[in-house]
Short mmCIF file of C-alpha atoms in Angstrom, two decimals:
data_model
loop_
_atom_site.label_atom_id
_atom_site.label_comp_id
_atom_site.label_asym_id
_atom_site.label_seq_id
_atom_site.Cartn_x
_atom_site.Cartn_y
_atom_site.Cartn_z
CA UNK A 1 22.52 8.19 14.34
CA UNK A 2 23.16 10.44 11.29
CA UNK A 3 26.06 8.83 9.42
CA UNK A 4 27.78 11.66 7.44
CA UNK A 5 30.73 10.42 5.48
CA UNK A 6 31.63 8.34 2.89
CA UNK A 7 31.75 4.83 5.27
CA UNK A 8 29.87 1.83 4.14
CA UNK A 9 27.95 0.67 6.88
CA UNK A 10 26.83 -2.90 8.02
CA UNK A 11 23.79 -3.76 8.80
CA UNK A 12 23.82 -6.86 10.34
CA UNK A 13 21.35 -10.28 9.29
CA UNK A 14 17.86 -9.49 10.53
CA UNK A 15 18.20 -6.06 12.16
CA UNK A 16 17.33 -2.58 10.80
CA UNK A 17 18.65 1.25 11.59
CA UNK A 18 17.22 4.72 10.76
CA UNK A 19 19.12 7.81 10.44
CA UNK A 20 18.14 10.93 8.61
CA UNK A 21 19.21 11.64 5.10
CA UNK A 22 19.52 15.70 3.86
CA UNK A 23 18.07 16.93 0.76
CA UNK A 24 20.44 16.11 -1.80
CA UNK A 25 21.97 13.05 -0.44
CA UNK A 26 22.75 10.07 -1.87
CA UNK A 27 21.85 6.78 -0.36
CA UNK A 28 23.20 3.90 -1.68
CA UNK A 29 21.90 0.52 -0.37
CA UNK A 30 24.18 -2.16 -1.31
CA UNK A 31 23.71 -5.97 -1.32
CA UNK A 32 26.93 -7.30 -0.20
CA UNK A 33 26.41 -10.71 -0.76
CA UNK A 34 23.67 -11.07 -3.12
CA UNK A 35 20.00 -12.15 -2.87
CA UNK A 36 19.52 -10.04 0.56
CA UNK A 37 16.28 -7.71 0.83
CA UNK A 38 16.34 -4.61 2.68
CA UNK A 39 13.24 -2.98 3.45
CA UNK A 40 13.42 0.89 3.11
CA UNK A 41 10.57 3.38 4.40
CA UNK A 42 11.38 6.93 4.02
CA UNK A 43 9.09 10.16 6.19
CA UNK A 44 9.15 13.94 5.29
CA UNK A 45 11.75 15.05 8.36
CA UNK A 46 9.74 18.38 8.93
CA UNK A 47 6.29 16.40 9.02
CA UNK A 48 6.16 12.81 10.03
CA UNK A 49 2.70 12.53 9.26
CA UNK A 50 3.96 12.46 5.55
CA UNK A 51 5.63 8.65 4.05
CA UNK A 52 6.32 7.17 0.99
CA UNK A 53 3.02 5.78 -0.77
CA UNK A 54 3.05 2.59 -2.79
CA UNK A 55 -0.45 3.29 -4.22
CA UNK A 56 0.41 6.94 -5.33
CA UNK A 57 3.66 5.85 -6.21
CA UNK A 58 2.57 2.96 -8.59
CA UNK A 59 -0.26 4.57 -9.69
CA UNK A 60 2.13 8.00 -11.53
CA UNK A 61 4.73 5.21 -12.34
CA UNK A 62 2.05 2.89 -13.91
CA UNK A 63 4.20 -0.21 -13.18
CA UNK A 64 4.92 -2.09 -10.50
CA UNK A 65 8.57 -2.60 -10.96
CA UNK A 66 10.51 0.36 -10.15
CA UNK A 67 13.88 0.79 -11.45
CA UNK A 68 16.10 4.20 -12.02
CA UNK A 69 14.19 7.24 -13.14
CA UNK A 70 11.40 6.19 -11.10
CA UNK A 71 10.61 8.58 -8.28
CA UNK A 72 8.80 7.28 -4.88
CA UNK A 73 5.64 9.66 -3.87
CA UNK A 74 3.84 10.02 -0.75
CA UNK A 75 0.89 10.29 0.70
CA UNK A 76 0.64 13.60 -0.46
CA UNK A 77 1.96 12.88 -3.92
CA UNK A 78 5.24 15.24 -2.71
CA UNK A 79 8.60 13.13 -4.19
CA UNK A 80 10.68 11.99 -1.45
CA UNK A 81 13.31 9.99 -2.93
CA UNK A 82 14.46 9.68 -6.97
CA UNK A 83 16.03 6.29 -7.60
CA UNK A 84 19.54 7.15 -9.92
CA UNK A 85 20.61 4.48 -10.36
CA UNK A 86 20.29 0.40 -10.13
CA UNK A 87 22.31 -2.44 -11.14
CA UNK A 88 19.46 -4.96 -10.57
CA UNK A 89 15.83 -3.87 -11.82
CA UNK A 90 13.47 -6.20 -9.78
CA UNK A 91 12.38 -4.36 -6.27
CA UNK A 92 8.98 -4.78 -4.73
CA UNK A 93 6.94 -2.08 -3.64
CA UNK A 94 3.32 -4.51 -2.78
CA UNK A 95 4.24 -5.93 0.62
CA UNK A 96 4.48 -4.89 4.08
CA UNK A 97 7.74 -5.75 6.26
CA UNK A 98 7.45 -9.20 7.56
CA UNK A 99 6.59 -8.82 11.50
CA UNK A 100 5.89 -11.52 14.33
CA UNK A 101 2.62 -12.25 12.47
CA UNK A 102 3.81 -13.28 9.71
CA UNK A 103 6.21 -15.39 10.69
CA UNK A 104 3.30 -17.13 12.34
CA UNK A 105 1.08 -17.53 9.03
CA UNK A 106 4.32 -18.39 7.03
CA UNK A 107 6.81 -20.31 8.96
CA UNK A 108 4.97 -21.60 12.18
CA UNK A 109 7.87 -23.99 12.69
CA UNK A 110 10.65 -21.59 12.99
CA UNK A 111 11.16 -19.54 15.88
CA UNK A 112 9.51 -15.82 15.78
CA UNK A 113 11.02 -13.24 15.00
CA UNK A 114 10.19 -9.33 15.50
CA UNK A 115 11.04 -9.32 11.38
CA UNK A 116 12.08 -6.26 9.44
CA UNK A 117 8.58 -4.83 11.29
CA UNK A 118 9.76 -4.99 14.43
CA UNK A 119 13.37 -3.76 13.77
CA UNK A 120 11.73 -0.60 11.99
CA UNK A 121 9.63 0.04 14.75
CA UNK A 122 12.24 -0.41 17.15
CA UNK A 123 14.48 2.10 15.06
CA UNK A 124 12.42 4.37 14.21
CA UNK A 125 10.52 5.12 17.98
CA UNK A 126 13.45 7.73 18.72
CA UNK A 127 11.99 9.82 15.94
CA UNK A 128 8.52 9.63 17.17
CA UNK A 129 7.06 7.39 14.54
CA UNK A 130 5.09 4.61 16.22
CA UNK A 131 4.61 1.62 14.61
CA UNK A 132 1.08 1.89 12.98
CA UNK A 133 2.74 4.89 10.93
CA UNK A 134 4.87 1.91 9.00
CA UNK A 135 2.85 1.54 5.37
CA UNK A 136 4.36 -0.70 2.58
CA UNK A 137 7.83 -0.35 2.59
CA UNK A 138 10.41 -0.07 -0.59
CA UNK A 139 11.47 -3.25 -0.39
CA UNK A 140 14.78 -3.16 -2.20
CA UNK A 141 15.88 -5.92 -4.14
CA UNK A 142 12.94 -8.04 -3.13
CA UNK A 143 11.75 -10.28 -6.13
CA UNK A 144 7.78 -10.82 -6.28
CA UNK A 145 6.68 -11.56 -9.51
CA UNK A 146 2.99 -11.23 -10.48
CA UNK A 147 1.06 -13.64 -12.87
CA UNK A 148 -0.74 -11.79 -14.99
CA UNK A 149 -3.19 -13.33 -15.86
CA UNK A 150 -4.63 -14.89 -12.07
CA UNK A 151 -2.82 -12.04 -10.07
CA UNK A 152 -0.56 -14.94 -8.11
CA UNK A 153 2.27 -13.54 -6.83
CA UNK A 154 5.38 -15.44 -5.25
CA UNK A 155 8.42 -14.43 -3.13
CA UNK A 156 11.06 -16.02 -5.32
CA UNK A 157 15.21 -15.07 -3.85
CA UNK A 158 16.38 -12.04 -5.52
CA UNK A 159 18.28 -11.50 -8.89
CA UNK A 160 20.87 -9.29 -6.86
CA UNK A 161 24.35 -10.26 -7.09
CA UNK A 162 27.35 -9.53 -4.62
CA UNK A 163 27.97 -5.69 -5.20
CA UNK A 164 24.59 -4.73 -6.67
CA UNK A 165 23.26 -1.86 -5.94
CA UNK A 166 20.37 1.23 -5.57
CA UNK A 167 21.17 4.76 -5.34
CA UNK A 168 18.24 7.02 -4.26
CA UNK A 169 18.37 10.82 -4.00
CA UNK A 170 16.62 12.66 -1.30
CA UNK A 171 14.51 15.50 -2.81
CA UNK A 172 13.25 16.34 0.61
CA UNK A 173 15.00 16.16 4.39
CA UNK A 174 14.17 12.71 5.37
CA UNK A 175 13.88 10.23 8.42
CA UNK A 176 14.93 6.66 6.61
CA UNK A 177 14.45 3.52 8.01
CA UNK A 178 16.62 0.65 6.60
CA UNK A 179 16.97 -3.36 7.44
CA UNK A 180 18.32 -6.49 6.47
CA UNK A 181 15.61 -8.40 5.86
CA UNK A 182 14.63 -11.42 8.52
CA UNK A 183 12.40 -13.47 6.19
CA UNK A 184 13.62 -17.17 4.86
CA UNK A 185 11.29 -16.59 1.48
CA UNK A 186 12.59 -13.20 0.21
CA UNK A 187 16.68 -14.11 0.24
CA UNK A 188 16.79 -17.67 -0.63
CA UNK A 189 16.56 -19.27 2.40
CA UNK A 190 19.48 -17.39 3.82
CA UNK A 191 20.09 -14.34 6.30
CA UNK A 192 22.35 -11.77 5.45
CA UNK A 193 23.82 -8.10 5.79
CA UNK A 194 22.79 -5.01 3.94
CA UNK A 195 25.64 -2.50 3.55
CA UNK A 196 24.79 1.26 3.01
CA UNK A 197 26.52 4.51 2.14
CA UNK A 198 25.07 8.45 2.15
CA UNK A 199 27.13 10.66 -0.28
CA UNK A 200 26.35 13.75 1.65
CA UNK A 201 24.85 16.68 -0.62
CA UNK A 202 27.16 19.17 -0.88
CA UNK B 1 -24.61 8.64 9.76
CA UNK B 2 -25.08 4.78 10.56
CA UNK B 3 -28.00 3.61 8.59
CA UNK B 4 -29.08 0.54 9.99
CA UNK B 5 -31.75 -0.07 7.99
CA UNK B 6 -31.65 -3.08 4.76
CA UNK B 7 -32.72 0.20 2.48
CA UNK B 8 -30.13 0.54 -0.63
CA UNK B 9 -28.31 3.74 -0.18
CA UNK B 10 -27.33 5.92 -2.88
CA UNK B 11 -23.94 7.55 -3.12
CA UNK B 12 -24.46 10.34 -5.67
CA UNK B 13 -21.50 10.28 -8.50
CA UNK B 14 -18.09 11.64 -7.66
CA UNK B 15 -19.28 12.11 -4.00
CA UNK B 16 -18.46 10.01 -1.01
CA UNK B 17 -19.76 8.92 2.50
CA UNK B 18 -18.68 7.31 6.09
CA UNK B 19 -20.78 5.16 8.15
CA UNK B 20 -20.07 2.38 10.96
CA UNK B 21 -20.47 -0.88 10.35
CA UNK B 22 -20.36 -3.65 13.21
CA UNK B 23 -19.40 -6.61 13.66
CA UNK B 24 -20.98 -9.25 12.08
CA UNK B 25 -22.86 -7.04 9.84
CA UNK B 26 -23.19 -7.40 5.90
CA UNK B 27 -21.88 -4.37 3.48
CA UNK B 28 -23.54 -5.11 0.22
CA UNK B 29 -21.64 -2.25 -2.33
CA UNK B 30 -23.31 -2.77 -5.62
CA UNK B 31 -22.52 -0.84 -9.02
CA UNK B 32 -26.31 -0.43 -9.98
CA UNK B 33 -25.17 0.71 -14.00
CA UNK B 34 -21.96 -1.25 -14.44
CA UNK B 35 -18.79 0.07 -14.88
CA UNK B 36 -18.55 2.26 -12.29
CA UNK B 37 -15.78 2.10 -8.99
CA UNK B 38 -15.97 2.39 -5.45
CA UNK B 39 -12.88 3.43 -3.48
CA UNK B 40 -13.58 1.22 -0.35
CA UNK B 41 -11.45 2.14 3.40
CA UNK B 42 -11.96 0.30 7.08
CA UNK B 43 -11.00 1.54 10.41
CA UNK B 44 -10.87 -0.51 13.54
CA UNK B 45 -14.14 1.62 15.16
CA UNK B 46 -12.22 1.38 19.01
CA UNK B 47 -8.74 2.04 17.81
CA UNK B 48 -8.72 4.03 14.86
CA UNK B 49 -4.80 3.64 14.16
CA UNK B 50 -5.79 0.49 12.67
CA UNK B 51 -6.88 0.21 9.41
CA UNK B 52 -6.70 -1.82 6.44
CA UNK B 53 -3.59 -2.94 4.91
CA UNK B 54 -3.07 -3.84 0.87
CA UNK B 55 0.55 -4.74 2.14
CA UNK B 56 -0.69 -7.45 4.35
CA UNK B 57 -4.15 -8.66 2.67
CA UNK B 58 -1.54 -9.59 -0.66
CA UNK B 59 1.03 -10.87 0.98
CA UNK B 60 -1.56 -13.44 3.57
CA UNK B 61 -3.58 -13.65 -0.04
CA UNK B 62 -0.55 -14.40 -2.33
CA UNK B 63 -2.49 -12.65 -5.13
CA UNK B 64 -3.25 -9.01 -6.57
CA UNK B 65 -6.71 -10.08 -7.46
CA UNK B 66 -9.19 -10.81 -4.25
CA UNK B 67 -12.66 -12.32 -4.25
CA UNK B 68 -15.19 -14.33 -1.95
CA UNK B 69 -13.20 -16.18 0.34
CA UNK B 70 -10.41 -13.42 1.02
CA UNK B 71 -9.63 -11.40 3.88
CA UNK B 72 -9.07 -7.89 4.11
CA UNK B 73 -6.43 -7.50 7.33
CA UNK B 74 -5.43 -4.40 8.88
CA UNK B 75 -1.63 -2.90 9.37
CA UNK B 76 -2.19 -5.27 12.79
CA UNK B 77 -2.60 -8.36 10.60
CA UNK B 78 -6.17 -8.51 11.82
CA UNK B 79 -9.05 -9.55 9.75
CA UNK B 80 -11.62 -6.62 9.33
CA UNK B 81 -13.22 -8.06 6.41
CA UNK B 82 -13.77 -10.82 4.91
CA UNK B 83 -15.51 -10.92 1.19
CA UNK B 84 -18.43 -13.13 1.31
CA UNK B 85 -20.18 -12.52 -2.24
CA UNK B 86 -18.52 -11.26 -5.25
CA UNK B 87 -20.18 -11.39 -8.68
CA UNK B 88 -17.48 -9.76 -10.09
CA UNK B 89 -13.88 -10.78 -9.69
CA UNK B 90 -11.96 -7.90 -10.41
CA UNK B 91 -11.00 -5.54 -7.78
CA UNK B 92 -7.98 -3.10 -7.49
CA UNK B 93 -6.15 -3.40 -4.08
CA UNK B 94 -2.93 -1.49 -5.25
CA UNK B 95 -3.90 2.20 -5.75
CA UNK B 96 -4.60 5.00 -3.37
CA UNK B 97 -7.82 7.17 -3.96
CA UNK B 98 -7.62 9.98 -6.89
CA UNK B 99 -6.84 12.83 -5.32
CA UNK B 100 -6.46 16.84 -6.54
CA UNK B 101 -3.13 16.16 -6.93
CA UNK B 102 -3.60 12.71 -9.22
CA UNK B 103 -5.79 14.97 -11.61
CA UNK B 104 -3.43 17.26 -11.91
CA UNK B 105 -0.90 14.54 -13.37
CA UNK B 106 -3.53 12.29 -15.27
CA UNK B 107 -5.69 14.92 -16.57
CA UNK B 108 -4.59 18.34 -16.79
CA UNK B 109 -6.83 19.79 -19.15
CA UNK B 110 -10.14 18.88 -17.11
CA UNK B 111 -11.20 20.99 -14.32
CA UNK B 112 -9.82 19.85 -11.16
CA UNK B 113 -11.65 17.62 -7.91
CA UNK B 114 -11.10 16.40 -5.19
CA UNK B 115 -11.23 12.88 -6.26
CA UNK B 116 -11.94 10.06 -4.09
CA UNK B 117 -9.52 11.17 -1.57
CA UNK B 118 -11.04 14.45 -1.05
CA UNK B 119 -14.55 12.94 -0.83
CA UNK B 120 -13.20 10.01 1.62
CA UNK B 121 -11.21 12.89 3.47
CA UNK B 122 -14.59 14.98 4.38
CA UNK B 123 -16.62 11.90 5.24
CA UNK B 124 -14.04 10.94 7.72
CA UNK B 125 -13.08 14.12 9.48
CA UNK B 126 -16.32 13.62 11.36
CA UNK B 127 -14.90 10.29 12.76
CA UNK B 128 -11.23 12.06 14.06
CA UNK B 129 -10.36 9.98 10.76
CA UNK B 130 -7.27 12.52 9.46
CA UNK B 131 -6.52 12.54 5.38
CA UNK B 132 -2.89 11.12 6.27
CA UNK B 133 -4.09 8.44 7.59
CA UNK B 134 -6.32 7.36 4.40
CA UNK B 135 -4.15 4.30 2.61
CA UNK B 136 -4.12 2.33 -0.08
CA UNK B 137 -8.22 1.71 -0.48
CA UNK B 138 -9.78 -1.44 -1.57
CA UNK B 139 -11.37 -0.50 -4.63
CA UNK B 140 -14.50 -2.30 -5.86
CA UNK B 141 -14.59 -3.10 -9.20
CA UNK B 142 -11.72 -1.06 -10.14
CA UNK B 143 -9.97 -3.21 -12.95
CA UNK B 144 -5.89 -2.72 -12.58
CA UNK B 145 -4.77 -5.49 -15.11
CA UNK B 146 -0.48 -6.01 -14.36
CA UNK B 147 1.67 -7.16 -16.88
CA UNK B 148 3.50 -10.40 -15.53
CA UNK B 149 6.48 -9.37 -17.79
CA UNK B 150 7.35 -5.82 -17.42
CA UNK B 151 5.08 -4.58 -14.62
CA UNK B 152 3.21 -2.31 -16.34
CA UNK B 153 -0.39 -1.41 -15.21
CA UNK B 154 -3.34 0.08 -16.70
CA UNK B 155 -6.44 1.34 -15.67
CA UNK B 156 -9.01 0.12 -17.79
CA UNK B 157 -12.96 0.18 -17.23
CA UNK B 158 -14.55 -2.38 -14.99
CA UNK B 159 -15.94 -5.65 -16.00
CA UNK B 160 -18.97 -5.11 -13.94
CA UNK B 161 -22.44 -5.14 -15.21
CA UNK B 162 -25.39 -2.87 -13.78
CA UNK B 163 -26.63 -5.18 -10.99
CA UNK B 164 -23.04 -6.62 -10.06
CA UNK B 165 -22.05 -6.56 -6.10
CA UNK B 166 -19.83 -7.58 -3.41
CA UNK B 167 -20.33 -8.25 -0.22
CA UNK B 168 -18.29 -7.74 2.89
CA UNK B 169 -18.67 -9.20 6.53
CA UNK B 170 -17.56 -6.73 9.23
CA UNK B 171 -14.79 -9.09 11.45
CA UNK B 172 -14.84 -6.49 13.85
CA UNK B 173 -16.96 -3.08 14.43
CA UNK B 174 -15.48 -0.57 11.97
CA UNK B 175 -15.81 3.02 10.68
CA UNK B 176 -15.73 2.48 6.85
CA UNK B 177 -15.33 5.12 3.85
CA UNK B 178 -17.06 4.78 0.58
CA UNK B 179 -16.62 6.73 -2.94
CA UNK B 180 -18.75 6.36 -5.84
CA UNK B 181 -15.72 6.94 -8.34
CA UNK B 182 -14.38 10.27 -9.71
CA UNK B 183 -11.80 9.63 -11.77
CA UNK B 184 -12.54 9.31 -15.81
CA UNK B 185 -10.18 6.32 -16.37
CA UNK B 186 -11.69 4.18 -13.27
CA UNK B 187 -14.72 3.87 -14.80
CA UNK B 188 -14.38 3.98 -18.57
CA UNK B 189 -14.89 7.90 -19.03
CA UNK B 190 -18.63 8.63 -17.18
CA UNK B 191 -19.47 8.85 -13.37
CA UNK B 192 -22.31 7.15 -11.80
CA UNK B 193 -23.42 6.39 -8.24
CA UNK B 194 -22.60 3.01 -6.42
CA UNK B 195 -25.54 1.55 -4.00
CA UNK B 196 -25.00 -0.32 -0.82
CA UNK B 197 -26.80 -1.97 1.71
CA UNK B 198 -25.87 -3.21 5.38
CA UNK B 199 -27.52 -6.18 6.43
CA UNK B 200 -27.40 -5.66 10.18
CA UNK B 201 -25.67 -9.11 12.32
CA UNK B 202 -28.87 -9.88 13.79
#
């Protein structure tokens, strides 16, 4: 469960993994295909009880588009993960993981689906997070722009293009959790793959 | 701790409180001199794992900016509360409560507090309520304009005038935390109480 080489890994439309990342390591979440979302929540390995925060995040980065430089807090304003690099610039870090309920509110002709929710929780349970412990996630590549002026927001397909790319350092030992996202409105209509790598620290 | 009473409550400045609230009932939270924040949290009273959820309430809402007619859901995608009143219009749903640590990285030369978090954390321990599990709060008349273009948000003084309220309806019974703002930039560089009021279901 703890990928420790160089191999990019698949994973596959609609489905999610977790795996623990060392301080020091690189993560590098890779859109194969372009305009794919992958949901990313990241917990303090020694001390569950600790997860990235979008509101303490936001709040020290004073925007809501996150890009490289930008480091993700928690919920006790420790720094979990640094983002090094990015090739695309437009991430979302306001919205939960889409879940069975959702699907029900926005697509109540399709058939359910568990949604990046239910693949985290599913993934993450053999760590001993349960499912209530899942807060807004990093949603990686995941366009949402905001009006403004009347605070509208929309789920518009991502500006990621085959290849792009985020690379995160791990300041801390860390439990991630990873999918490719299983919602029609954040990729365009379309489900695909996420590919990953971890450039181990030392 | 549960005043069921339709007195006006005082929460002193840069202090906080907990109380339940059940369903049906009315939480009026009113910013008796204008200008002034409260940092607003609900719990599901018979499962406290549940609580509210900015992630959810913007994505269901499709804005950043809530008011009468919106729903505040839980991490369940559950209603607990629905705004019924709002004289206002401006509320912050993105930000965690100011905390020791926020202080620390906002305003280093002051003399440190708690913040909202603190205050929220001690009202709740009461309830079994641990501070991990305090989220992103709802925060009354906490004015977070976002810049459509680049992201970028400020905090900037309220737009509320002394008299100026909301009011909540309890979907379900609840434990809720409530702040009268520490935090200089919240509420335009002076602290004051908030009042509120429950309005018991019948």
């Amino acid at each position: 469960m703890t990928p420790r080489t160089n191999d990019t890994i698949e994973i596959s439309e609609r489905s999610g993994t977790a795996f623990r990342l060392s301080k020091g390591d690189r993560l590098i979440v890779i859109d194969p295909r372009g305009e794919q979302v992958a949901d990313l929540l990241a917990f303090n390995a020694e001390d569950l009880d600790e997860v990235i925060s979008s509101g303490r995040t936001l709040d020290y980065a004073e925007t809501i588009y996150l890009t490289a430089g930008h480091k993700l807090y928690s919920n006790r304003s420790n720094v979990l993960l640094t983002i090094e690099e990015d090739t695309v610039g437009r991430h979302d870090f306001l919205l939960t993981p889409c879940s069975t309920a959702t699907f029900d509110h926005f697509y109540p002709t399709l058939p359910r689906h568990r949604g990046c929710f239910g693949n985290l929780a599913a993934a993450l349970e053999p760590y001993g997070i349960a499912p209530d412990r899942i807060p807004v996630a990093f949603n990686c590549f995941m366009n949402v722009p905001v009006d403004g002026e009347t605070g509208k927001l929309r789920v518009l397909p991502p500006i990621s293009k085959a290849g792009d790319r985020i690379v995160f350092r791990a300041e801390r030992d860390l439990v991630i959790g990873l999918t490719a996202c299983s919602a029609p409105d954040s990729n365009g209509g379309t489900f695909k793959p996420i590919h990953y790598r971890i450039e181990p620290a030392g």
